Coordinates of C-alpha atoms and ligand atoms in Angstrom, one line a residue:
M1 CA -5.3 13.1 3.5
Q2 CA -3.2 15.4 1.2
D3 CA -5.5 18.4 1.5
K4 CA -4.9 18.5 5.2
N5 CA -1.3 19.7 4.5
T6 CA -2.0 22.1 1.7
D7 CA -3.9 25.3 2.4
R8 CA -7.7 25.0 2.3
A9 CA -9.6 25.7 -0.9
I10 CA -13.2 25.4 -2.0
S11 CA -13.8 22.1 -3.9
Y12 CA -16.1 23.7 -6.4
D13 CA -16.9 27.4 -6.8
F14 CA -20.2 28.2 -8.5
K15 CA -20.8 31.4 -6.6
P16 CA -23.3 33.5 -8.6
G17 CA -21.4 36.5 -10.0
F18 CA -22.3 40.1 -10.6
E19 CA -24.2 39.4 -13.9
R20 CA -26.5 36.8 -12.3
F21 CA -27.1 38.9 -9.2
L22 CA -28.0 41.9 -11.4
A23 CA -30.2 39.9 -13.6
E24 CA -32.2 38.5 -10.7
V25 CA -32.6 41.9 -9.1
L26 CA -33.8 43.4 -12.3
I27 CA -36.3 40.6 -12.9
G28 CA -37.7 41.1 -9.4
L29 CA -38.0 44.9 -9.6
R30 CA -39.7 44.9 -13.0
K31 CA -42.6 42.8 -11.6
S32 CA -45.8 44.6 -10.7
Q33 CA -45.5 43.2 -7.1
K34 CA -41.8 44.1 -6.8
E35 CA -39.6 41.4 -5.2
L36 CA -36.0 40.5 -4.4
P37 CA -34.6 37.0 -3.8
S38 CA -34.1 36.2 -0.1
K39 CA -31.0 34.1 -0.8
Y40 CA -29.1 37.4 -1.3
F41 CA -29.7 38.4 2.4
Y42 CA -26.5 36.5 3.4
D43 CA -23.5 38.7 2.7
E44 CA -21.1 39.2 5.5
R45 CA -23.2 41.6 7.5
G46 CA -26.4 39.7 6.6
S47 CA -25.0 36.5 7.9
Q48 CA -23.9 38.2 11.1
L49 CA -27.3 39.8 11.6
F50 CA -29.0 36.4 11.0
E51 CA -26.8 34.8 13.7
R52 CA -27.9 37.5 16.1
I53 CA -31.6 37.0 15.1
C54 CA -31.1 33.3 16.0
E55 CA -30.1 34.3 19.5
L56 CA -33.2 36.5 20.1
K57 CA -35.8 35.3 22.6
E58 CA -38.6 36.1 20.1
Y59 CA -37.0 34.1 17.3
Y60 CA -37.9 30.6 18.7
I61 CA -36.8 28.5 15.6
T62 CA -33.1 28.1 16.3
R63 CA -33.5 27.5 20.1
I64 CA -36.3 25.0 19.8
E65 CA -34.7 23.1 17.0
A66 CA -31.5 22.8 19.1
S67 CA -33.4 21.5 22.0
V68 CA -35.4 19.0 19.9
M69 CA -32.1 17.8 18.4
Q70 CA -30.5 17.5 21.8
A71 CA -33.3 15.6 23.3
N72 CA -33.4 13.0 20.5
I73 CA -29.8 12.8 19.2
E74 CA -29.3 9.2 20.3
E75 CA -32.3 8.0 18.3
I76 CA -31.3 10.3 15.4
V77 CA -27.8 9.0 15.0
E78 CA -29.0 5.4 15.4
L79 CA -31.4 5.9 12.5
I80 CA -28.7 7.4 10.4
G81 CA -26.1 4.8 11.1
S82 CA -22.4 4.7 10.5
Q83 CA -20.1 5.7 7.6
V84 CA -22.4 8.1 5.9
L85 CA -21.8 11.0 3.6
V86 CA -23.5 14.2 4.9
I87 CA -24.5 17.0 2.6
E88 CA -25.8 20.3 3.8
H89 CA -27.4 23.0 1.6
G90 CA -26.9 26.4 3.2
C91 CA -24.6 25.4 6.0
G92 CA -23.9 29.0 7.2
N93 CA -21.5 28.8 10.2
C94 CA -21.9 25.0 10.4
E95 CA -22.8 25.2 14.1
K96 CA -25.8 22.9 13.7
V97 CA -24.1 20.3 11.7
R98 CA -21.3 20.1 14.2
F99 CA -23.7 19.0 16.9
L100 CA -24.8 16.2 14.5
M101 CA -21.2 15.3 13.5
D102 CA -20.2 15.1 17.2
H103 CA -22.6 12.2 17.7
L104 CA -22.5 10.4 14.3
Q105 CA -20.5 7.1 14.1
D106 CA -17.6 7.4 11.7
P107 CA -19.0 9.8 9.1
V108 CA -17.0 9.5 5.9
A109 CA -17.3 12.8 4.3
F110 CA -19.1 16.1 4.5
I111 CA -20.2 18.4 1.6
P112 CA -21.1 21.8 3.0
I113 CA -22.8 24.0 0.3
D114 CA -23.2 27.7 0.8
I115 CA -23.5 30.9 -1.2
S116 CA -21.3 32.8 1.3
K117 CA -17.8 31.9 0.1
E118 CA -15.7 33.6 2.8
Q119 CA -17.6 32.0 5.6
L120 CA -17.5 28.6 3.8
L121 CA -13.7 28.7 3.6
Q122 CA -13.4 29.6 7.2
V123 CA -15.7 26.8 8.4
A124 CA -14.0 24.3 6.1
R125 CA -10.7 25.1 7.9
E126 CA -12.3 24.7 11.3
L127 CA -13.9 21.4 10.3
D128 CA -10.6 20.1 9.0
S129 CA -9.0 20.6 12.3
I130 CA -11.9 19.4 14.5
Y131 CA -12.6 16.2 12.5
P132 CA -9.3 15.0 11.0
Q133 CA -10.9 11.7 9.9
L134 CA -13.7 13.5 7.9
Q135 CA -13.2 14.5 4.3
V136 CA -14.7 18.0 4.0
L137 CA -15.5 19.0 0.4
P138 CA -17.0 22.6 0.5
V139 CA -19.0 23.8 -2.5
C140 CA -19.8 27.5 -3.0
A141 CA -23.1 27.7 -4.9
D142 CA -26.6 29.0 -4.9
Y143 CA -28.2 25.6 -4.2
T144 CA -31.5 26.6 -5.9
S145 CA -29.6 26.1 -9.2
S146 CA -28.2 22.8 -10.4
F147 CA -24.5 22.1 -10.1
E148 CA -22.1 19.2 -9.8
L149 CA -21.0 17.7 -6.4
P150 CA -17.5 16.5 -5.6
I151 CA -17.0 12.7 -5.1
P152 CA -15.5 11.7 -1.7
K153 CA -12.4 9.4 -1.7
Q154 CA -13.9 6.9 0.6
E155 CA -17.1 5.1 -0.2
S156 CA -20.1 5.7 2.1
R157 CA -22.9 3.4 3.3
C158 CA -25.5 6.0 2.4
T159 CA -26.0 9.7 1.8
V160 CA -27.8 11.9 4.4
V161 CA -28.9 15.4 3.5
Y162 CA -29.1 17.6 6.6
F163 CA -31.4 20.6 6.1
P164 CA -31.9 22.3 9.4
G165 CA -33.4 25.6 10.5
S166 CA -36.5 25.3 8.4
T167 CA -34.7 26.8 5.4
I168 CA -37.3 24.9 3.4
S169 CA -39.7 27.6 4.6
N170 CA -38.1 30.0 2.0
F171 CA -39.3 28.0 -0.9
D172 CA -42.8 28.5 -2.5
P173 CA -44.8 25.3 -2.6
I174 CA -43.8 24.1 -6.1
P175 CA -40.1 25.0 -5.8
A176 CA -40.2 23.3 -2.4
K177 CA -41.5 20.1 -3.9
H178 CA -38.8 20.3 -6.7
F179 CA -36.1 20.9 -4.2
L180 CA -37.2 17.8 -2.2
E181 CA -37.2 15.8 -5.5
H182 CA -33.7 17.0 -6.2
V183 CA -32.6 16.0 -2.7
A184 CA -34.3 12.5 -3.1
N185 CA -32.2 12.1 -6.3
L186 CA -29.0 13.1 -4.5
C187 CA -29.7 10.6 -1.7
G188 CA -30.3 7.7 -4.1
S189 CA -32.2 4.6 -3.2
N190 CA -31.2 4.2 0.5
G191 CA -30.7 7.8 1.4
A192 CA -32.2 10.0 4.1
L193 CA -33.1 13.6 4.8
L194 CA -32.9 15.1 8.3
I195 CA -34.9 18.3 8.1
G196 CA -36.1 21.0 10.4
V197 CA -39.7 22.2 9.5
D198 CA -41.4 25.1 11.2
L199 CA -45.0 24.5 12.2
K200 CA -48.2 26.5 12.2
K201 CA -48.8 28.3 15.4
D202 CA -50.5 31.4 17.0
P203 CA -49.9 34.2 14.5
A204 CA -49.0 36.5 17.4
V205 CA -45.9 34.3 18.1
L206 CA -45.0 34.5 14.4
H207 CA -45.5 38.2 14.4
N208 CA -43.1 38.8 17.2
A209 CA -40.5 36.4 15.7
Y210 CA -40.3 38.6 12.6
N211 CA -40.8 42.0 14.3
D212 CA -38.3 41.7 17.1
S213 CA -38.0 44.5 19.6
E214 CA -34.3 45.1 18.9
G215 CA -35.0 45.7 15.2
L216 CA -32.5 43.1 14.1
T217 CA -35.0 41.6 11.6
A218 CA -35.6 45.1 10.2
A219 CA -31.9 45.6 9.9
F220 CA -31.5 42.2 8.2
N221 CA -34.2 43.1 5.7
L222 CA -32.8 46.6 4.9
N223 CA -29.3 45.2 4.6
L224 CA -30.4 43.6 1.3
L225 CA -30.8 47.1 -0.2
E226 CA -27.4 48.2 1.2
R227 CA -25.8 45.1 -0.4
I228 CA -27.5 45.8 -3.7
N229 CA -26.2 49.4 -3.6
R230 CA -22.7 48.3 -2.8
E231 CA -22.4 45.4 -5.2
L232 CA -24.6 46.5 -8.1
G233 CA -23.9 50.3 -7.8
C234 CA -27.6 51.1 -7.1
D235 CA -29.0 54.1 -5.2
F236 CA -31.6 52.8 -2.8
Q237 CA -32.2 55.4 -0.1
L238 CA -32.1 53.2 3.0
D239 CA -34.1 55.6 5.2
A240 CA -36.9 55.8 2.6
F241 CA -37.9 52.1 3.2
E242 CA -39.4 50.4 6.2
H243 CA -39.4 46.8 7.3
Y244 CA -42.9 45.2 7.3
A245 CA -43.6 41.6 8.2
F246 CA -46.9 39.8 8.8
Y247 CA -48.4 36.3 8.8
N248 CA -50.6 35.6 5.8
P249 CA -52.8 32.7 7.0
R250 CA -54.3 32.0 3.6
E251 CA -50.9 31.2 2.2
S252 CA -49.5 29.8 5.5
R253 CA -46.5 32.1 5.3
V254 CA -44.8 35.0 7.0
E255 CA -44.1 37.6 4.4
M256 CA -41.3 40.2 4.7
H257 CA -41.5 43.4 2.7
L258 CA -39.8 46.7 2.4
I259 CA -42.3 49.5 2.2
S260 CA -41.4 52.7 0.2
Q261 CA -42.0 55.7 2.4
K262 CA -42.5 58.0 -0.5
D263 CA -42.8 58.3 -4.2
Q264 CA -39.2 57.7 -5.5
A265 CA -37.1 56.2 -8.2
V266 CA -34.1 53.9 -7.9
H267 CA -31.6 53.1 -10.6
V268 CA -30.5 49.6 -11.4
N269 CA -27.8 49.4 -14.1
G270 CA -29.1 52.7 -15.5
E271 CA -32.7 51.6 -15.5
A272 CA -35.1 53.8 -13.5
I273 CA -37.5 51.8 -11.3
S274 CA -40.2 53.9 -9.7
L275 CA -41.9 53.2 -6.4
T276 CA -45.0 54.9 -5.1
K277 CA -45.5 55.8 -1.4
G278 CA -46.7 52.7 0.4
E279 CA -45.6 50.3 -2.4
S280 CA -43.8 47.2 -1.2
I281 CA -40.8 45.1 -2.3
W282 CA -41.4 41.6 -1.2
T283 CA -38.1 40.2 0.1
E284 CA -38.9 36.9 1.9
S285 CA -41.6 34.2 2.5
S286 CA -41.4 31.8 5.4
Y287 CA -43.9 29.0 5.0
K288 CA -45.3 27.3 8.1
Y289 CA -46.5 23.7 7.8
N290 CA -48.7 21.1 9.4
I291 CA -47.1 17.7 10.0
D292 CA -49.5 16.1 7.5
E293 CA -49.2 18.8 4.9
F294 CA -45.4 18.4 4.9
E295 CA -45.7 14.6 4.8
R296 CA -47.9 14.8 1.7
M297 CA -45.4 17.2 -0.1
A298 CA -42.5 14.9 0.9
A299 CA -44.4 11.8 -0.4
V300 CA -44.9 13.4 -3.8
A301 CA -41.2 14.1 -3.9
G302 CA -40.4 10.5 -3.2
F303 CA -39.7 10.6 0.6
R304 CA -41.3 8.6 3.4
V305 CA -41.5 10.3 6.8
E306 CA -40.0 7.8 9.2
R307 CA -39.9 9.8 12.4
V308 CA -41.0 13.3 13.6
W309 CA -39.7 14.9 16.8
V310 CA -41.4 18.0 18.2
D311 CA -41.1 20.3 21.2
E312 CA -43.9 20.2 23.8
R313 CA -45.7 23.1 22.3
R314 CA -45.5 21.6 18.8
W315 CA -43.9 24.8 17.4
F316 CA -41.1 23.1 15.5
S317 CA -40.4 19.7 14.1
V318 CA -37.3 17.8 13.2
Q319 CA -38.1 15.0 10.7
Y320 CA -36.3 12.0 9.4
L321 CA -37.3 11.0 5.9
T322 CA -36.0 8.2 3.7
T323 CA -36.2 7.4 0.0
R324 CA -37.0 3.7 0.6
Ligands
LIG1 C1 -33.6 30.9 7.7 C2 -35.5 31.0 6.2 C3 -35.6 29.8 8.3 O1 -37.7 32.2 7.6 O2 -37.3 32.2 9.7 C4 -35.3 34.9 10.0 C5 -34.9 33.5 7.9 N1 -36.0 35.7 8.1 N2 -35.8 36.1 10.2 C6 -36.9 32.2 8.6 C7 -35.4 34.7 8.6 C8 -36.2 36.6 9.1 C9 -35.4 32.2 8.4 N3 -35.0 31.0 7.6

């Protein structure tokens, strides 16, 4: 109750600082296949670009997930039950979780976790005013690292982790399994995970989704270099890189790269990194699953798939998993 009167603050702040960001960039750029972590896409401009990508006709994920949620929300909230604690890793603007909250019966508390601190504070304020009965405990963190979670005042009947948007797609297979194990531990013995999982489909559809005609995905990809220049004082020449995305069927993933358009060097903390013409920096993977592949991975992590909802073309799934 008290924190409704005082000004809003983050419950816990574990935002990765300059040192950590620099270290991760350097590790990635020293590899023979250069890479940068996709979690750093989401600065203010990156989050805005991502929101615009989600509105694109070609980017089917957000739209189909929303329609699958809408069509099945009664059943979803019945499975979840009342008086739960909801945790969301990478809540972004919280638009998706609000739809869930609007239908849940007396949720007790919500822990939104996000790496983007300004947006997190803003959504926490909004959630406070929309759901006065709900204790909102925002945590700023890179959720691929381990950190402590706040404890809600009121006890909950169970913990539900909501992980929409197929964010799981960004994890390579082994880290994905580890993340699910971590979530299973968070949930405890009668917890649940409500997760959006993108499915395998015609590679042409995937190609268009990551090579949109408005160039928003390209701008989103390139913004990572702009952010690195600004925050780490690097000198990436933005017009000397091009967005390149393709579906790799052998690995079941869309890969996004930035291709160097010429032989060049960039400087990271004084260290010269050379790139040859045509060389790539791998910036993101987006894994696509079969329903049974995902079920097997979830089982290894300690989850049982209770229910799977899909759209009529079977492009996207929303799945309800329990730790029982
Ligand atoms: C947020 C990881 C699900 O992989 O489709 C969108 C991010 N990258 N366009 C995805 C993304 C390029 C997105 N995820």
